[in-house]
Coordinates of N, CA and C in Angstrom, one line a residue:
Chain A
Q1 N -23.6 32.2 -10.1 CA -23.6 30.8 -9.5 C -22.2 30.3 -9.4
K2 N -21.9 29.8 -8.2 CA -20.5 29.2 -8.0 C -20.4 27.9 -8.8
E3 N -19.1 27.7 -9.2 CA -18.8 26.5 -10.0 C -19.2 25.2 -9.3
V4 N -19.0 25.1 -8.0 CA -19.3 23.9 -7.2 C -20.0 24.3 -6.0
E5 N -21.2 23.7 -5.7 CA -22.0 24.0 -4.5 C -22.0 22.8 -3.6
Q6 N -21.7 23.0 -2.3 CA -21.8 21.9 -1.4 C -22.3 22.5 -0.1
D7 N -23.3 21.8 0.5 CA -23.9 22.2 1.8 C -22.8 22.0 2.9
P8 N -22.5 23.1 3.6 CA -21.4 23.0 4.6 C -21.9 22.3 5.9
G9 N -23.2 22.0 6.0 CA -23.7 21.3 7.2 C -23.7 22.3 8.4
P10 N -23.4 21.9 9.6 CA -22.8 20.6 9.9 C -23.9 19.5 9.9
L11 N -23.4 18.2 9.7 CA -24.2 17.1 9.7 C -23.8 16.2 10.9
S12 N -24.8 15.8 11.7 CA -24.5 14.9 12.8 C -25.4 13.7 12.7
V13 N -24.7 12.5 12.8 CA -25.4 11.2 12.7 C -25.0 10.3 13.8
P14 N -25.8 9.3 14.1 CA -25.4 8.3 15.1 C -24.5 7.2 14.4
E15 N -23.7 6.6 15.2 CA -22.8 5.6 14.7 C -23.6 4.5 14.0
G16 N -23.1 4.0 12.9 CA -23.8 3.0 12.1 C -24.7 3.5 11.1
A17 N -25.0 4.8 11.0 CA -25.9 5.4 10.1 C -25.3 5.4 8.7
I18 N -26.1 5.5 7.7 CA -25.6 5.8 6.3 C -25.6 7.3 6.1
V19 N -24.5 7.7 5.6 CA -24.3 9.2 5.4 C -24.3 9.5 3.9
S20 N -25.0 10.5 3.5 CA -25.0 10.9 2.1 C -24.5 12.4 2.0
L21 N -23.5 12.6 1.3 CA -22.9 13.9 1.1 C -22.9 14.2 -0.4
N22 N -23.2 15.5 -0.7 CA -23.5 15.8 -2.1 C -22.9 17.1 -2.6
C23 N -22.7 17.2 -3.9 CA -22.2 18.4 -4.5 C -22.9 18.6 -5.8
T24 N -23.2 19.8 -6.2 CA -23.7 20.1 -7.6 C -22.7 21.0 -8.2
Y25 N -22.6 20.9 -9.6 CA -21.7 21.8 -10.3 C -22.4 22.3 -11.5
S26 N -21.8 23.4 -12.1 CA -22.5 24.1 -13.2 C -21.7 23.9 -14.5
N27 N -20.4 23.6 -14.4 CA -19.6 23.5 -15.6 C -19.5 22.1 -16.2
S28 N -20.1 21.9 -17.3 CA -20.2 20.5 -17.9 C -18.8 20.1 -18.3
A29 N -17.8 21.0 -18.3 CA -16.4 20.6 -18.7 C -15.7 19.8 -17.6
F30 N -16.3 19.8 -16.4 CA -15.7 19.0 -15.4 C -15.8 17.5 -15.7
Q31 N -14.7 16.8 -15.7 CA -14.8 15.4 -16.1 C -14.2 14.4 -15.0
Y32 N -13.5 15.0 -14.0 CA -12.9 14.2 -13.0 C -13.5 14.7 -11.6
F33 N -13.9 13.7 -10.8 CA -14.6 14.0 -9.6 C -13.9 13.3 -8.5
M34 N -13.6 14.1 -7.4 CA -12.9 13.5 -6.3 C -13.6 13.9 -5.0
W35 N -13.4 13.0 -4.0 CA -13.8 13.3 -2.6 C -12.6 13.3 -1.7
Y36 N -12.4 14.3 -1.0 CA -11.3 14.4 0.0 C -11.9 14.4 1.4
R37 N -11.2 13.9 2.3 CA -11.5 14.0 3.8 C -10.4 14.8 4.4
Q38 N -10.9 15.8 5.3 CA -10.0 16.6 5.9 C -10.3 16.7 7.4
Y39 N -9.4 16.2 8.2 CA -9.5 16.3 9.7 C -9.1 17.7 10.1
S40 N -9.5 18.1 11.3 CA -9.3 19.4 11.7 C -7.8 19.8 11.7
R41 N -7.5 20.9 11.2 CA -6.1 21.4 11.1 C -5.1 20.5 10.4
K42 N -5.6 19.7 9.5 CA -4.8 18.8 8.7 C -5.1 19.1 7.2
G43 N -4.2 18.6 6.3 CA -4.4 18.7 4.9 C -5.4 17.6 4.4
P44 N -6.0 17.9 3.3 CA -7.0 16.9 2.8 C -6.3 15.6 2.3
E45 N -7.0 14.5 2.4 CA -6.5 13.2 1.9 C -7.6 12.7 0.9
L46 N -7.1 12.1 -0.2 CA -8.0 11.7 -1.2 C -8.7 10.4 -0.8
L47 N -10.0 10.4 -0.9 CA -10.8 9.2 -0.6 C -11.2 8.4 -1.8
M48 N -11.8 9.1 -2.7 CA -12.4 8.5 -3.9 C -12.1 9.4 -5.2
Y49 N -11.9 8.7 -6.3 CA -11.7 9.4 -7.5 C -12.5 8.7 -8.6
T50 N -13.3 9.5 -9.3 CA -14.1 8.9 -10.4 C -14.0 9.7 -11.6
Y51 N -14.3 9.1 -12.7 CA -14.2 9.8 -14.0 C -15.6 9.7 -14.7
S52 N -16.2 8.6 -14.7 CA -17.4 8.5 -15.5 C -18.6 8.5 -14.6
S53 N -19.8 8.6 -15.3 CA -21.0 8.5 -14.5 C -21.2 7.1 -14.0
G54 N -21.9 7.0 -12.9 CA -22.1 5.7 -12.3 C -21.6 5.7 -10.9
N55 N -21.4 4.5 -10.4 CA -21.0 4.2 -9.0 C -19.6 3.6 -8.9
K56 N -18.9 4.0 -7.9 CA -17.6 3.4 -7.6 C -17.5 3.1 -6.1
E57 N -17.2 1.9 -5.8 CA -17.3 1.5 -4.4 C -15.9 1.2 -3.9
D58 N -15.6 1.5 -2.6 CA -14.3 1.2 -2.0 C -14.6 1.0 -0.5
G59 N -14.8 -0.2 -0.1 CA -15.1 -0.5 1.3 C -16.4 0.1 1.7
R60 N -16.4 0.9 2.7 CA -17.7 1.5 3.2 C -18.1 2.7 2.4
F61 N -17.3 3.1 1.5 CA -17.5 4.4 0.7 C -17.9 4.1 -0.7
T62 N -18.9 4.8 -1.2 CA -19.4 4.7 -2.5 C -19.5 6.1 -3.1
A63 N -18.9 6.3 -4.2 CA -19.0 7.6 -4.9 C -19.9 7.4 -6.1
Q64 N -20.8 8.4 -6.3 CA -21.7 8.3 -7.4 C -21.7 9.6 -8.2
V65 N -21.7 9.5 -9.5 CA -21.6 10.6 -10.4 C -22.8 10.6 -11.4
D66 N -23.5 11.7 -11.5 CA -24.6 11.8 -12.5 C -24.3 13.0 -13.3
K67 N -23.6 12.8 -14.4 CA -23.2 14.0 -15.2 C -24.4 14.7 -15.9
S68 N -25.4 14.0 -16.1 CA -26.6 14.6 -16.8 C -27.2 15.6 -15.8
S69 N -27.2 15.3 -14.5 CA -27.7 16.2 -13.6 C -26.7 17.1 -12.9
K70 N -25.4 16.9 -13.3 CA -24.3 17.6 -12.7 C -24.3 17.5 -11.1
Y71 N -24.4 16.3 -10.7 CA -24.6 16.0 -9.3 C -23.7 14.8 -8.9
I72 N -23.0 15.0 -7.8 CA -22.1 13.9 -7.3 C -22.4 13.7 -5.9
S73 N -22.2 12.4 -5.5 CA -22.5 12.0 -4.1 C -21.4 11.1 -3.5
L74 N -21.3 11.2 -2.2 CA -20.5 10.2 -1.5 C -21.3 9.6 -0.4
F75 N -21.4 8.3 -0.4 CA -22.1 7.6 0.6 C -21.2 6.8 1.6
I76 N -21.4 6.9 2.8 CA -20.6 6.2 3.8 C -21.6 5.3 4.6
R77 N -21.3 4.0 4.4 CA -22.1 3.0 5.1 C -21.5 2.7 6.5
D78 N -22.3 2.3 7.4 CA -21.9 1.9 8.8 C -20.9 2.9 9.3
S79 N -21.3 4.2 9.4 CA -20.4 5.2 9.8 C -19.9 5.0 11.2
Q80 N -18.6 5.5 11.3 CA -17.9 5.3 12.6 C -17.5 6.7 13.1
P81 N -17.3 6.8 14.4 CA -16.8 8.1 15.0 C -15.5 8.6 14.3
S82 N -14.7 7.7 13.8 CA -13.5 8.1 13.2 C -13.7 8.7 11.8
D83 N -15.0 8.6 11.3 CA -15.3 9.2 10.0 C -15.6 10.7 10.2
S84 N -15.7 11.2 11.5 CA -16.0 12.6 11.8 C -14.8 13.4 11.2
A85 N -15.2 14.3 10.3 CA -14.2 15.1 9.5 C -15.0 16.0 8.6
T86 N -14.3 16.8 7.9 CA -14.9 17.6 6.8 C -14.7 16.9 5.5
Y87 N -15.7 16.8 4.7 CA -15.6 16.1 3.4 C -15.7 17.1 2.3
L88 N -14.8 17.2 1.4 CA -14.8 18.1 0.3 C -14.9 17.4 -1.0
C89 N -15.7 17.9 -1.9 CA -15.7 17.4 -3.3 C -14.7 18.3 -4.0
A90 N -14.1 17.7 -5.0 CA -13.2 18.5 -5.9 C -13.3 18.0 -7.3
L91 N -13.3 18.9 -8.2 CA -13.5 18.6 -9.6 C -12.5 19.3 -10.5
H92 N -12.1 18.6 -11.6 CA -11.3 19.3 -12.6 C -11.7 18.9 -14.0
T93 N -11.2 19.7 -14.9 CA -11.6 19.4 -16.3 C -10.6 18.4 -16.9
Q94 N -11.0 17.9 -18.0 CA -10.2 16.9 -18.7 C -9.1 17.6 -19.5
G95 N -7.8 17.2 -19.3 CA -6.7 17.7 -20.0 C -6.5 19.2 -19.6
G96 N -5.5 19.8 -20.2 CA -5.3 21.2 -19.9 C -5.0 21.6 -18.5
S97 N -5.9 22.4 -17.9 CA -5.7 22.9 -16.6 C -5.7 21.7 -15.6
E98 N -4.8 21.8 -14.6 CA -4.7 20.8 -13.6 C -5.4 21.4 -12.3
K99 N -6.1 22.5 -12.4 CA -6.6 23.1 -11.3 C -7.8 22.4 -10.7
L100 N -7.8 22.1 -9.4 CA -8.9 21.5 -8.8 C -9.8 22.6 -8.2
V101 N -11.1 22.4 -8.4 CA -12.1 23.3 -7.9 C -12.8 22.6 -6.7
F102 N -12.7 23.2 -5.6 CA -13.2 22.5 -4.4 C -14.6 23.0 -4.0
G103 N -15.4 22.1 -3.4 CA -16.6 22.6 -2.8 C -16.3 23.1 -1.4
K104 N -17.2 23.7 -0.7 CA -17.0 24.3 0.6 C -16.7 23.3 1.7
G105 N -17.1 22.1 1.5 CA -16.9 21.0 2.5 C -18.1 20.9 3.4
T106 N -18.4 19.6 3.7 CA -19.4 19.4 4.7 C -18.8 18.8 5.9
K107 N -19.1 19.4 7.1 CA -18.6 18.9 8.3 C -19.5 17.8 8.9
L108 N -18.9 16.7 9.1 CA -19.7 15.5 9.5 C -19.2 15.1 10.9
T109 N -20.1 14.8 11.8 CA -19.9 14.3 13.1 C -20.6 13.0 13.3
V110 N -19.9 11.9 13.6 CA -20.6 10.6 13.9 C -20.5 10.4 15.4
N111 N -21.7 10.3 16.0 CA -21.7 10.2 17.4 C -21.8 8.8 17.9
P112 N -20.9 8.4 18.9 CA -20.9 7.0 19.3 C -22.2 6.6 20.1
Chain B
G1 N 3.4 5.8 1.4 CA 4.1 6.6 0.4 C 3.4 7.8 0.0
A2 N 3.9 8.6 -1.0 CA 3.4 9.8 -1.5 C 3.2 10.8 -0.3
V3 N 4.2 11.1 0.4 CA 4.1 12.0 1.5 C 4.6 13.4 1.1
V4 N 3.8 14.4 1.6 CA 4.2 15.8 1.4 C 4.3 16.4 2.7
S5 N 5.4 17.1 3.0 CA 5.5 17.8 4.3 C 5.5 19.3 4.1
Q6 N 5.2 20.0 5.2 CA 5.3 21.4 5.2 C 6.0 21.9 6.4
H7 N 6.7 23.0 6.3 CA 7.4 23.5 7.5 C 7.4 25.0 7.4
P8 N 7.0 25.7 8.5 CA 6.6 25.2 9.8 C 5.1 24.7 9.7
S9 N 4.7 24.1 10.8 CA 3.3 23.7 10.8 C 2.5 24.8 11.4
W10 N 3.1 25.7 12.1 CA 2.4 26.8 12.8 C 3.4 28.0 13.0
V11 N 3.0 29.1 12.6 CA 3.9 30.3 12.8 C 3.1 31.5 13.2
I12 N 3.6 32.3 14.1 CA 3.1 33.6 14.5 C 4.1 34.6 14.1
C13 N 3.7 35.7 13.5 CA 4.6 36.7 13.1 C 4.0 38.1 13.3
K14 N 4.8 39.1 13.4 CA 4.3 40.4 13.6 C 3.9 41.1 12.2
S15 N 3.0 42.0 12.2 CA 2.6 42.7 11.0 C 3.8 43.4 10.4
G16 N 3.9 43.2 9.1 CA 5.0 43.9 8.4 C 6.2 43.0 8.1
T17 N 6.3 41.8 8.8 CA 7.4 40.9 8.6 C 7.0 39.9 7.5
S18 N 8.0 39.2 7.0 CA 7.8 38.2 6.0 C 8.0 36.8 6.6
V19 N 7.3 35.9 6.0 CA 7.3 34.5 6.5 C 7.4 33.5 5.3
K20 N 8.3 32.6 5.4 CA 8.5 31.6 4.4 C 8.0 30.2 4.8
I21 N 7.3 29.6 3.9 CA 6.7 28.3 4.2 C 7.3 27.3 3.1
E22 N 7.7 26.2 3.6 CA 8.3 25.2 2.7 C 7.4 24.0 2.5
C23 N 7.4 23.5 1.3 CA 6.6 22.4 0.9 C 7.5 21.4 0.2
R24 N 7.6 20.2 0.8 CA 8.5 19.2 0.2 C 7.8 17.9 -0.1
S25 N 8.0 17.3 -1.3 CA 7.6 15.9 -1.5 C 8.7 15.0 -1.1
L26 N 8.4 14.1 -0.2 CA 9.4 13.3 0.5 C 9.9 12.1 -0.3
D27 N 8.9 11.5 -1.0 CA 9.3 10.2 -1.6 C 8.9 10.2 -3.1
F28 N 8.7 11.3 -3.7 CA 8.5 11.4 -5.1 C 8.9 12.7 -5.6
Q29 N 9.0 12.8 -7.0 CA 9.4 14.1 -7.6 C 8.1 14.7 -8.2
A30 N 8.0 16.0 -8.1 CA 6.8 16.7 -8.6 C 7.2 17.9 -9.4
T31 N 6.8 17.9 -10.7 CA 7.1 19.1 -11.5 C 6.1 20.2 -11.1
T32 N 5.0 19.8 -10.6 CA 3.9 20.8 -10.3 C 3.5 20.7 -8.9
M33 N 3.5 21.9 -8.2 CA 3.0 22.0 -6.9 C 2.0 23.1 -6.8
F34 N 1.1 23.0 -5.9 CA 0.0 24.0 -5.8 C 0.0 24.5 -4.4
W35 N -0.4 25.8 -4.4 CA -0.5 26.5 -3.1 C -2.0 26.9 -2.9
Y36 N -2.6 26.5 -1.7 CA -3.9 26.9 -1.4 C -4.0 27.7 -0.1
R37 N -5.1 28.4 0.0 CA -5.3 29.1 1.3 C -6.7 28.7 1.7
Q38 N -6.9 28.5 3.0 CA -8.1 28.1 3.6 C -8.5 28.9 4.8
F39 N -9.5 29.7 4.7 CA -10.0 30.5 5.9 C -10.9 29.6 6.7
P40 N -11.1 29.9 8.0 CA -12.0 29.1 8.8 C -13.4 28.9 8.2
K41 N -13.8 27.6 8.2 CA -15.1 27.2 7.7 C -15.3 27.5 6.2
Q42 N -14.2 27.7 5.5 CA -14.2 27.9 4.1 C -13.5 26.8 3.3
S43 N -13.7 26.7 2.0 CA -13.0 25.7 1.3 C -11.6 26.1 0.9
L44 N -10.9 25.2 0.3 CA -9.6 25.5 -0.2 C -9.7 26.4 -1.4
M45 N -8.9 27.5 -1.4 CA -8.9 28.3 -2.6 C -7.5 28.3 -3.2
L46 N -7.4 27.9 -4.4 CA -6.1 27.9 -5.1 C -5.5 29.3 -5.2
M47 N -4.3 29.4 -4.8 CA -3.6 30.7 -4.9 C -2.7 30.7 -6.2
A48 N -2.0 29.6 -6.4 CA -1.0 29.6 -7.5 C -0.6 28.2 -7.8
T49 N -0.2 28.0 -9.0 CA 0.4 26.8 -9.5 C 1.9 27.0 -9.8
S50 N 2.7 26.1 -9.2 CA 4.1 26.3 -9.3 C 4.7 25.2 -10.1
N51 N 5.5 25.5 -11.1 CA 6.2 24.6 -11.9 C 7.7 24.7 -11.7
E52 N 8.4 23.6 -11.6 CA 9.8 23.6 -11.3 C 10.5 24.3 -12.4
G53 N 11.3 25.2 -12.0 CA 12.2 25.9 -13.0 C 11.5 27.1 -13.8
S54 N 10.3 27.3 -13.5 CA 9.6 28.4 -14.2 C 8.8 29.3 -13.2
K55 N 8.3 30.4 -13.7 CA 7.5 31.3 -12.8 C 6.1 30.6 -12.5
A56 N 5.7 31.0 -11.3 CA 4.4 30.4 -10.9 C 3.2 31.1 -11.6
T57 N 2.2 30.5 -11.7 CA 0.9 31.0 -12.3 C 0.0 31.3 -11.2
Y58 N -0.4 32.6 -11.0 CA -1.2 33.0 -9.9 C -2.7 33.1 -10.4
E59 N -3.6 32.8 -9.4 CA -5.0 32.9 -9.7 C -5.4 34.4 -9.6
Q60 N -6.5 34.7 -10.2 CA -7.0 36.0 -10.2 C -7.2 36.5 -8.8
G61 N -6.7 37.7 -8.5 CA -6.9 38.3 -7.2 C -5.8 38.0 -6.2
V62 N -4.9 37.2 -6.6 CA -3.8 36.9 -5.7 C -2.6 37.7 -6.1
E63 N -2.0 38.5 -5.2 CA -0.9 39.4 -5.5 C 0.4 38.6 -5.6
K64 N 1.0 38.6 -6.8 CA 2.2 37.8 -7.0 C 3.4 38.5 -6.2
D65 N 3.3 39.8 -6.0 CA 4.4 40.4 -5.3 C 4.3 40.3 -3.8
K66 N 3.2 39.9 -3.4 CA 3.0 39.6 -1.9 C 3.3 38.2 -1.6
F67 N 2.8 37.3 -2.4 CA 3.0 35.9 -2.2 C 4.0 35.3 -3.2
L68 N 5.3 35.3 -2.8 CA 6.4 34.9 -3.7 C 6.5 33.4 -3.6
I69 N 6.5 32.8 -4.8 CA 6.6 31.3 -4.9 C 7.9 31.0 -5.7
N70 N 8.7 30.1 -5.1 CA 9.9 29.6 -5.7 C 9.8 28.1 -5.7
H71 N 10.0 27.5 -6.9 CA 10.0 26.0 -7.1 C 11.3 25.6 -7.6
A72 N 12.3 25.6 -6.7 CA 13.7 25.4 -7.1 C 14.1 24.0 -7.5
S73 N 13.4 23.0 -7.0 CA 13.7 21.7 -7.4 C 12.5 20.8 -7.5
L74 N 12.7 19.6 -7.9 CA 11.5 18.7 -8.1 C 10.9 18.2 -6.8
T75 N 11.5 18.6 -5.7 CA 10.9 18.2 -4.4 C 10.6 19.3 -3.5
L76 N 10.9 20.6 -3.9 CA 10.7 21.7 -2.9 C 10.1 22.9 -3.6
S77 N 9.1 23.4 -3.0 CA 8.5 24.7 -3.4 C 8.4 25.5 -2.1
T78 N 8.6 26.8 -2.2 CA 8.4 27.7 -1.1 C 7.5 28.8 -1.4
L79 N 6.7 29.2 -0.4 CA 5.8 30.3 -0.4 C 6.3 31.4 0.6
T80 N 6.6 32.6 0.2 CA 6.9 33.6 1.1 C 5.8 34.7 1.1
V81 N 5.3 34.9 2.3 CA 4.3 35.9 2.5 C 5.0 37.2 2.9
T82 N 5.1 38.2 2.0 CA 5.9 39.4 2.3 C 5.0 40.4 3.0
S83 N 5.6 41.2 3.9 CA 4.9 42.2 4.6 C 3.5 41.8 5.0
A84 N 3.6 40.7 5.8 CA 2.3 40.1 6.3 C 1.4 41.0 7.1
H85 N 0.1 40.9 6.9 CA -0.8 41.7 7.7 C -1.8 40.7 8.3
P86 N -2.6 41.2 9.4 CA -3.5 40.3 10.0 C -4.5 39.6 9.1
E87 N -4.8 40.2 8.0 CA -5.8 39.6 7.1 C -5.2 38.5 6.3
D88 N -3.8 38.3 6.4 CA -3.2 37.2 5.7 C -3.2 35.9 6.6
S89 N -3.7 36.1 7.8 CA -3.8 35.0 8.8 C -4.7 33.9 8.2
S90 N -4.2 32.7 8.0 CA -5.0 31.7 7.3 C -4.2 30.4 7.5
F91 N -4.8 29.3 6.9 CA -4.2 28.0 6.8 C -3.7 27.8 5.4
Y92 N -2.4 27.7 5.2 CA -1.8 27.6 3.9 C -1.5 26.1 3.7
I93 N -2.0 25.5 2.6 CA -1.8 24.1 2.3 C -1.1 24.0 0.9
C94 N -0.2 23.1 0.8 CA 0.4 22.9 -0.5 C 0.0 21.5 -1.0
S95 N 0.1 21.2 -2.3 CA -0.1 19.9 -2.8 C 0.9 19.7 -3.9
A96 N 1.2 18.4 -4.2 CA 2.2 18.1 -5.2 C 1.6 17.0 -6.1
R97 N 1.9 17.2 -7.4 CA 1.5 16.2 -8.4 C 2.7 15.4 -8.8
P98 N 2.7 14.1 -8.7 CA 3.9 13.3 -9.0 C 4.2 13.2 -10.5
L99 N 5.5 13.0 -10.8 CA 5.8 12.6 -12.2 C 5.2 11.2 -12.4
A100 N 5.0 10.9 -13.6 CA 4.4 9.5 -13.9 C 5.4 8.5 -13.4
G101 N 4.9 7.4 -12.8 CA 5.8 6.4 -12.2 C 5.1 5.7 -11.1
R102 N 5.7 5.8 -10.0 CA 5.3 5.0 -8.8 C 4.0 5.4 -8.3
F103 N 3.6 6.7 -8.3 CA 2.4 7.2 -7.8 C 1.5 7.7 -9.0
D104 N 0.2 7.7 -8.7 CA -0.7 8.2 -9.8 C -0.4 9.7 -10.1
S105 N -0.1 10.0 -11.4 CA 0.2 11.3 -11.7 C -1.0 12.2 -11.9
Y106 N -2.2 11.7 -11.8 CA -3.4 12.5 -11.9 C -3.7 13.1 -10.5
E107 N -3.2 12.5 -9.5 CA -3.6 12.9 -8.1 C -2.7 14.0 -7.6
Q108 N -3.3 14.8 -6.7 CA -2.5 15.8 -5.9 C -2.4 15.3 -4.5
Y109 N -1.2 15.2 -4.0 CA -1.0 14.8 -2.6 C -0.8 16.1 -1.8
F110 N -1.6 16.2 -0.7 CA -1.6 17.4 0.1 C -0.6 17.3 1.3
G111 N -0.1 18.4 1.6 CA 0.7 18.6 2.8 C -0.2 18.8 4.0
P112 N 0.3 18.8 5.2 CA -0.5 18.9 6.4 C -0.9 20.3 6.7
G113 N -0.4 21.3 6.0 CA -0.8 22.7 6.2 C 0.0 23.4 7.1
T114 N 0.0 24.8 7.0 CA 0.8 25.7 7.9 C -0.2 26.8 8.3
R115 N -0.3 26.9 9.6 CA -1.3 27.9 10.2 C -0.5 29.1 10.4
L116 N -0.8 30.2 9.7 CA -0.1 31.5 9.9 C -1.0 32.4 10.7
T117 N -0.5 33.0 11.7 CA -1.2 34.0 12.5 C -0.3 35.3 12.5
V118 N -0.9 36.4 12.0 CA -0.2 37.6 11.9 C -0.8 38.6 13.0
T119 N 0.1 39.0 13.9 CA -0.5 39.9 15.0 C -0.2 41.4 14.8

């Protein structure tokens, strides 16, 4: 079993839709959870960063962590064509290793 | 702020030659830089962790003699792909973790990537 599982999609939605992106993980040592957005042929940029279980909101983006289920989500409200990108979850453990473990990424297309 | 640059952004080389890729943190100092490789439709795979002034730590399966990493200063790390072969063609991305201060030291700031094509 891979450490982090993420459905690669592709996911296609109409403009204005609510988008739900998810990852599951197997290692309970993961304590930090991040979502990155990567446009084609560009480096990833950090969207959201969470530490504890629960929700964290930033504008149209909400990150949700359920440590008991080892399940993390990113919700995008009122999706825009400019949100079209690949979204990667990334996790790392508390202290010690600084290594980020990335999901495969989900390719999202928002159609106008 | 927190800008990381890579040079070149795109390079084509012949099989058997070596290619050097630079990663610079432009507005912050970073003791730690990371090198990733990303194949088409795949996720980022960490190749090595680079610490300023010391030897890089390579991930399992990554040949340290093929992928030479030098972290000579707090703002520059280089990756040299030696004797490149077509299977080394990939998107190479670096990231940098800032020293505590102006930017969040828990975060990795990514460069724009370098696309390497080996013919």
